[in-house]
PDB file of C-alpha atoms in Angstrom:
ATOM      1  CA  MET A   7     -22.755 -18.992  -1.947  1.00  0.00           C
ATOM      2  CA  PRO A   8     -24.510 -18.464   1.382  1.00  0.00           C
ATOM      3  CA  LYS A   9     -24.814 -14.877   2.611  1.00  0.00           C
ATOM      4  CA  GLU A  10     -23.031 -15.742   5.874  1.00  0.00           C
ATOM      5  CA  ILE A  11     -19.853 -16.671   4.042  1.00  0.00           C
ATOM      6  CA  LEU A  12     -19.879 -13.478   1.995  1.00  0.00           C
ATOM      7  CA  GLN A  13     -20.113 -11.440   5.199  1.00  0.00           C
ATOM      8  CA  LYS A  14     -16.933 -13.118   6.439  1.00  0.00           C
ATOM      9  CA  GLY A  15     -14.909 -12.159   3.379  1.00  0.00           C
ATOM     10  CA  PHE A  16     -13.502 -14.673   0.931  1.00  0.00           C
ATOM     11  CA  PHE A  17     -10.533 -16.933   0.608  1.00  0.00           C
ATOM     12  CA  GLY A  18      -8.780 -19.268  -1.728  1.00  0.00           C
ATOM     13  CA  ILE A  19      -6.045 -21.841  -1.320  1.00  0.00           C
ATOM     14  CA  GLY A  20      -3.492 -23.327  -3.653  1.00  0.00           C
ATOM     15  CA  VAL A  21      -0.316 -25.310  -4.057  1.00  0.00           C
ATOM     16  CA  TYR A  22       3.011 -24.480  -5.673  1.00  0.00           C
ATOM     17  CA  GLN A  23       4.521 -27.435  -7.581  1.00  0.00           C
ATOM     18  CA  SER A  24       2.306 -30.144  -6.142  1.00  0.00           C
ATOM     19  CA  LYS A  25       3.861 -33.574  -6.493  1.00  0.00           C
ATOM     20  CA  ARG A  26       0.659 -35.630  -6.570  1.00  0.00           C
ATOM     21  CA  GLU A  27      -2.667 -34.894  -8.241  1.00  0.00           C
ATOM     22  CA  GLU A  28      -4.518 -36.697  -5.447  1.00  0.00           C
ATOM     23  CA  ASN A  29      -3.414 -33.955  -3.052  1.00  0.00           C
ATOM     24  CA  ILE A  30      -5.049 -31.293  -5.216  1.00  0.00           C
ATOM     25  CA  GLY A  31      -8.253 -33.320  -5.386  1.00  0.00           C
ATOM     26  CA  THR A  32      -8.335 -33.792  -1.614  1.00  0.00           C
ATOM     27  CA  LEU A  33      -7.571 -30.130  -0.979  1.00  0.00           C
ATOM     28  CA  TRP A  34     -10.286 -29.116  -3.478  1.00  0.00           C
ATOM     29  CA  ARG A  35     -12.844 -31.197  -1.607  1.00  0.00           C
ATOM     30  CA  SER A  36     -11.788 -29.737   1.766  1.00  0.00           C
ATOM     31  CA  ALA A  37     -11.868 -26.224   0.315  1.00  0.00           C
ATOM     32  CA  TYR A  38     -15.393 -26.781  -0.967  1.00  0.00           C
ATOM     33  CA  ILE A  39     -16.643 -28.229   2.325  1.00  0.00           C
ATOM     34  CA  LEU A  40     -14.954 -25.490   4.397  1.00  0.00           C
ATOM     35  CA  GLY A  41     -16.362 -22.626   2.313  1.00  0.00           C
ATOM     36  CA  ALA A  42     -13.459 -21.544   0.099  1.00  0.00           C
ATOM     37  CA  SER A  43     -14.168 -19.344  -2.903  1.00  0.00           C
ATOM     38  CA  PHE A  44     -11.565 -20.953  -5.181  1.00  0.00           C
ATOM     39  CA  ILE A  45      -8.441 -23.083  -5.343  1.00  0.00           C
ATOM     40  CA  PHE A  46      -5.413 -22.869  -7.615  1.00  0.00           C
ATOM     41  CA  THR A  47      -2.176 -24.481  -8.688  1.00  0.00           C
ATOM     42  CA  ILE A  48       1.107 -22.892  -9.671  1.00  0.00           C
ATOM     43  CA  ASP A  49       3.474 -24.610 -12.110  1.00  0.00           C
ATOM     44  CA  LYS A  50       1.714 -27.992 -12.196  1.00  0.00           C
ATOM     45  CA  LYS A  51      -1.688 -28.533 -13.783  1.00  0.00           C
ATOM     46  CA  TYR A  52      -4.389 -30.700 -12.244  1.00  0.00           C
ATOM     47  CA  LYS A  53      -6.046 -33.581 -14.061  1.00  0.00           C
ATOM     48  CA  ARG A  54      -9.570 -34.521 -13.034  1.00  0.00           C
ATOM     49  CA  GLN A  55      -9.960 -37.642 -10.914  1.00  0.00           C
ATOM     50  CA  ALA A  56     -12.722 -40.211 -11.087  1.00  0.00           C
ATOM     51  CA  SER A  57     -12.775 -40.264  -7.273  1.00  0.00           C
ATOM     52  CA  ASP A  58     -14.295 -36.756  -7.053  1.00  0.00           C
ATOM     53  CA  VAL A  59     -17.660 -37.894  -5.669  1.00  0.00           C
ATOM     54  CA  LEU A  60     -18.770 -34.375  -4.691  1.00  0.00           C
ATOM     55  CA  LYS A  61     -17.971 -33.035  -8.175  1.00  0.00           C
ATOM     56  CA  THR A  62     -16.255 -30.049  -6.593  1.00  0.00           C
ATOM     57  CA  TRP A  63     -15.417 -28.641 -10.011  1.00  0.00           C
ATOM     58  CA  ARG A  64     -19.105 -27.736 -10.341  1.00  0.00           C
ATOM     59  CA  HIS A  65     -19.066 -25.647  -7.165  1.00  0.00           C
ATOM     60  CA  ILE A  66     -15.784 -23.769  -6.801  1.00  0.00           C
ATOM     61  CA  PRO A  67     -13.309 -22.956  -9.549  1.00  0.00           C
ATOM     62  CA  LEU A  68      -9.767 -24.226  -9.913  1.00  0.00           C
ATOM     63  CA  TYR A  69      -7.340 -21.738 -11.466  1.00  0.00           C
ATOM     64  CA  HIS A  70      -3.903 -22.516 -12.841  1.00  0.00           C
ATOM     65  CA  TYR A  71      -0.967 -20.110 -12.943  1.00  0.00           C
ATOM     66  CA  ASP A  72       2.333 -20.850 -14.630  1.00  0.00           C
ATOM     67  CA  THR A  73       4.303 -18.644 -12.222  1.00  0.00           C
ATOM     68  CA  ILE A  74       3.985 -16.896  -8.868  1.00  0.00           C
ATOM     69  CA  ASP A  75       4.035 -13.580 -10.733  1.00  0.00           C
ATOM     70  CA  GLU A  76       0.878 -14.589 -12.632  1.00  0.00           C
ATOM     71  CA  LEU A  77      -0.848 -15.423  -9.346  1.00  0.00           C
ATOM     72  CA  TYR A  78       0.350 -12.214  -7.731  1.00  0.00           C
ATOM     73  CA  LYS A  79      -1.057 -10.098 -10.586  1.00  0.00           C
ATOM     74  CA  ALA A  80      -4.382 -11.948 -10.318  1.00  0.00           C
ATOM     75  CA  LEU A  81      -4.780 -11.660  -6.529  1.00  0.00           C
ATOM     76  CA  PRO A  82      -8.226 -10.320  -5.678  1.00  0.00           C
ATOM     77  CA  TYR A  83      -8.364  -6.662  -4.651  1.00  0.00           C
ATOM     78  CA  ASP A  84      -7.315  -6.041  -1.035  1.00  0.00           C
ATOM     79  CA  SER A  85      -6.522  -9.700  -0.401  1.00  0.00           C
ATOM     80  CA  GLN A  86      -3.419 -10.925   1.385  1.00  0.00           C
ATOM     81  CA  LEU A  87      -1.160 -13.758   0.279  1.00  0.00           C
ATOM     82  CA  ILE A  88      -0.364 -16.091   3.160  1.00  0.00           C
ATOM     83  CA  GLY A  89       2.439 -18.593   2.750  1.00  0.00           C
ATOM     84  CA  VAL A  90       2.172 -21.817   4.720  1.00  0.00           C
ATOM     85  CA  GLU A  91       5.780 -22.575   5.531  1.00  0.00           C
ATOM     86  CA  MET A  92       7.820 -24.143   8.302  1.00  0.00           C
ATOM     87  CA  GLY A  93      10.394 -21.699   9.600  1.00  0.00           C
ATOM     88  CA  GLU A  94      11.274 -19.362  12.430  1.00  0.00           C
ATOM     89  CA  GLU A  95       9.803 -16.328  10.666  1.00  0.00           C
ATOM     90  CA  SER A  96       6.382 -18.009  10.395  1.00  0.00           C
ATOM     91  CA  VAL A  97       3.627 -17.383  12.959  1.00  0.00           C
ATOM     92  CA  ASP A  98       2.296 -20.495  14.675  1.00  0.00           C
ATOM     93  CA  ILE A  99      -1.231 -21.314  13.489  1.00  0.00           C
ATOM     94  CA  GLN A 100      -2.641 -21.080  17.018  1.00  0.00           C
ATOM     95  CA  ASP A 101      -1.525 -17.419  17.215  1.00  0.00           C
ATOM     96  CA  PHE A 102      -2.381 -16.453  13.636  1.00  0.00           C
ATOM     97  CA  GLU A 103      -5.219 -14.029  12.908  1.00  0.00           C
ATOM     98  CA  HIS A 104      -6.676 -14.816   9.511  1.00  0.00           C
ATOM     99  CA  PRO A 105      -7.296 -11.834   7.219  1.00  0.00           C
ATOM    100  CA  ILE A 106     -10.894 -11.481   6.018  1.00  0.00           C
ATOM    101  CA  ARG A 107      -9.745 -11.591   2.380  1.00  0.00           C
ATOM    102  CA  ALA A 108      -7.013 -14.212   2.108  1.00  0.00           C
ATOM    103  CA  VAL A 109      -5.205 -16.372  -0.402  1.00  0.00           C
ATOM    104  CA  TYR A 110      -3.275 -19.262   1.170  1.00  0.00           C
ATOM    105  CA  LEU A 111      -0.308 -20.822  -0.620  1.00  0.00           C
ATOM    106  CA  LEU A 112       1.291 -24.140   0.267  1.00  0.00           C
ATOM    107  CA  GLY A 113       4.529 -25.503  -1.135  1.00  0.00           C
ATOM    108  CA  ALA A 114       5.366 -29.039  -2.133  1.00  0.00           C
ATOM    109  CA  GLU A 115       5.955 -31.374   0.804  1.00  0.00           C
ATOM    110  CA  ASP A 116       9.620 -31.968   0.033  1.00  0.00           C
ATOM    111  CA  ASN A 117      10.771 -28.417  -0.747  1.00  0.00           C
ATOM    112  CA  GLY A 118       8.193 -26.018   0.679  1.00  0.00           C
ATOM    113  CA  LEU A 119       8.061 -22.511  -0.773  1.00  0.00           C
ATOM    114  CA  PRO A 120      11.184 -21.036  -2.387  1.00  0.00           C
ATOM    115  CA  VAL A 121      12.597 -17.741  -1.112  1.00  0.00           C
ATOM    116  CA  HIS A 122      11.357 -15.719  -4.116  1.00  0.00           C
ATOM    117  CA  ILE A 123       7.784 -16.785  -3.276  1.00  0.00           C
ATOM    118  CA  ILE A 124       8.157 -16.269   0.476  1.00  0.00           C
ATOM    119  CA  GLU A 125       9.234 -12.688  -0.263  1.00  0.00           C
ATOM    120  CA  LYS A 126       5.901 -12.038  -2.027  1.00  0.00           C
ATOM    121  CA  CYS A 127       3.797 -13.247   0.925  1.00  0.00           C
ATOM    122  CA  HIS A 128       2.113 -10.748   3.236  1.00  0.00           C
ATOM    123  CA  HIS A 129       2.170 -13.292   6.086  1.00  0.00           C
ATOM    124  CA  LEU A 130       3.757 -16.653   6.839  1.00  0.00           C
ATOM    125  CA  VAL A 131       2.021 -19.237   9.004  1.00  0.00           C
ATOM    126  CA  LYS A 132       3.160 -22.650  10.192  1.00  0.00           C
ATOM    127  CA  LEU A 133       1.614 -25.730  11.683  1.00  0.00           C
ATOM    128  CA  GLN A 134       3.085 -27.282  14.797  1.00  0.00           C
ATOM    129  CA  GLY A 135       5.516 -30.147  14.401  1.00  0.00           C
ATOM    130  CA  THR A 136       9.008 -30.872  13.217  1.00  0.00           C
ATOM    131  CA  HIS A 137       8.091 -32.647   9.979  1.00  0.00           C
ATOM    132  CA  SER A 138       6.154 -31.522   6.947  1.00  0.00           C
ATOM    133  CA  LEU A 139       2.569 -32.746   6.723  1.00  0.00           C
ATOM    134  CA  ASN A 140       0.937 -33.973   3.550  1.00  0.00           C
ATOM    135  CA  VAL A 141       0.016 -30.839   1.564  1.00  0.00           C
ATOM    136  CA  ALA A 142      -3.706 -31.672   1.427  1.00  0.00           C
ATOM    137  CA  VAL A 143      -3.777 -32.350   5.172  1.00  0.00           C
ATOM    138  CA  ALA A 144      -1.886 -29.130   5.949  1.00  0.00           C
ATOM    139  CA  GLY A 145      -4.217 -27.112   3.731  1.00  0.00           C
ATOM    140  CA  SER A 146      -7.291 -28.676   5.325  1.00  0.00           C
ATOM    141  CA  ILE A 147      -6.005 -27.789   8.803  1.00  0.00           C
ATOM    142  CA  ILE A 148      -5.421 -24.168   7.730  1.00  0.00           C
ATOM    143  CA  LEU A 149      -8.943 -23.921   6.274  1.00  0.00           C
ATOM    144  CA  HIS A 150     -10.534 -25.475   9.349  1.00  0.00           C
ATOM    145  CA  ASP A 151      -8.609 -23.095  11.621  1.00  0.00           C
ATOM    146  CA  ARG A 152      -9.908 -20.167   9.563  1.00  0.00           C
ATOM    147  CA  ALA A 153     -13.501 -21.401   9.727  1.00  0.00           C
ATOM    148  CA  VAL A 154     -13.343 -21.841  13.506  1.00  0.00           C
ATOM    149  CA  LYS A 155     -11.591 -18.555  14.307  1.00  0.00           C
ATOM    150  CA  LEU A 156     -13.745 -16.434  11.998  1.00  0.00           C
ATOM    151  CA  GLU A 157     -16.888 -18.335  13.013  1.00  0.00           C
ATOM    152  CA  VAL A 158     -17.814 -18.943   9.404  1.00  0.00           C
ATOM    153  CA  ASP A 159     -21.194 -20.531   8.812  1.00  0.00           C
ATOM    154  CA  LEU A 160     -20.230 -23.362   6.526  1.00  0.00           C
ATOM    155  CA  PRO A 161     -22.339 -24.257   3.513  1.00  0.00           C
ATOM    156  CA  GLU A 162     -24.922 -26.976   3.982  1.00  0.00           C
ATOM    157  CA  PHE A 163     -24.989 -29.816   1.508  1.00  0.00           C
ATOM    158  CA  GLU A 164     -27.641 -32.236   0.419  1.00  0.00           C
ATOM    159  CA  TYR A 165     -26.387 -35.721  -0.177  1.00  0.00           C
ATOM    160  CA  SER A 166     -29.220 -36.963  -2.365  1.00  0.00           C
ATOM    161  CA  ASN A 167     -26.965 -39.256  -4.382  1.00  0.00           C
ATOM    162  CA  ARG A 168     -25.732 -41.324  -1.420  1.00  0.00           C
ATOM    163  CA  VAL A 169     -25.919 -45.069  -1.638  1.00  0.00           C
ATOM    164  CA  LYS A 170     -28.651 -46.530   0.579  1.00  0.00           C
ATOM    165  CA  GLY A 171     -27.299 -47.979   3.785  1.00  0.00           C
ATOM    166  CA  ARG A 172     -24.174 -45.797   3.803  1.00  0.00           C
ATOM    167  CA  GLY A 173     -23.764 -42.958   6.321  1.00  0.00           C
TER     168      GLY A 173
END
């Protein structure tokens, strides 16, 4: 991992009860590109997809927890759990100050995060809008916002396996 990212702390992102495996794969790719240290799932396991062209599993780990309590016990030292949740108690993303050591948690698109999980979060943040976004899209927006606000130098990638003639 580049030194610049380590100087800006670390972060991970995950999903509670994801409905579709494709969302985890997309979020994993975004997390890798935007400098995340890890991703995770709670309650639903991920199955590898053939569409993973970046082979993200080689670069950042995916952890699985059966319950929120397992995740909470495994939170990295001095990190803060941030729930991504629509609601009046949540801070709008444009006003949110990202902690240096953060773990972001998204809920399923149809149900969000249950109250018992919200109560474990150190912060709640929301994206603008009146409808829930796709979980992978919402997670990608959160990660991009973090990278911009904390001025993280993103990792550089070599695309040596690209097909000739493609961008």
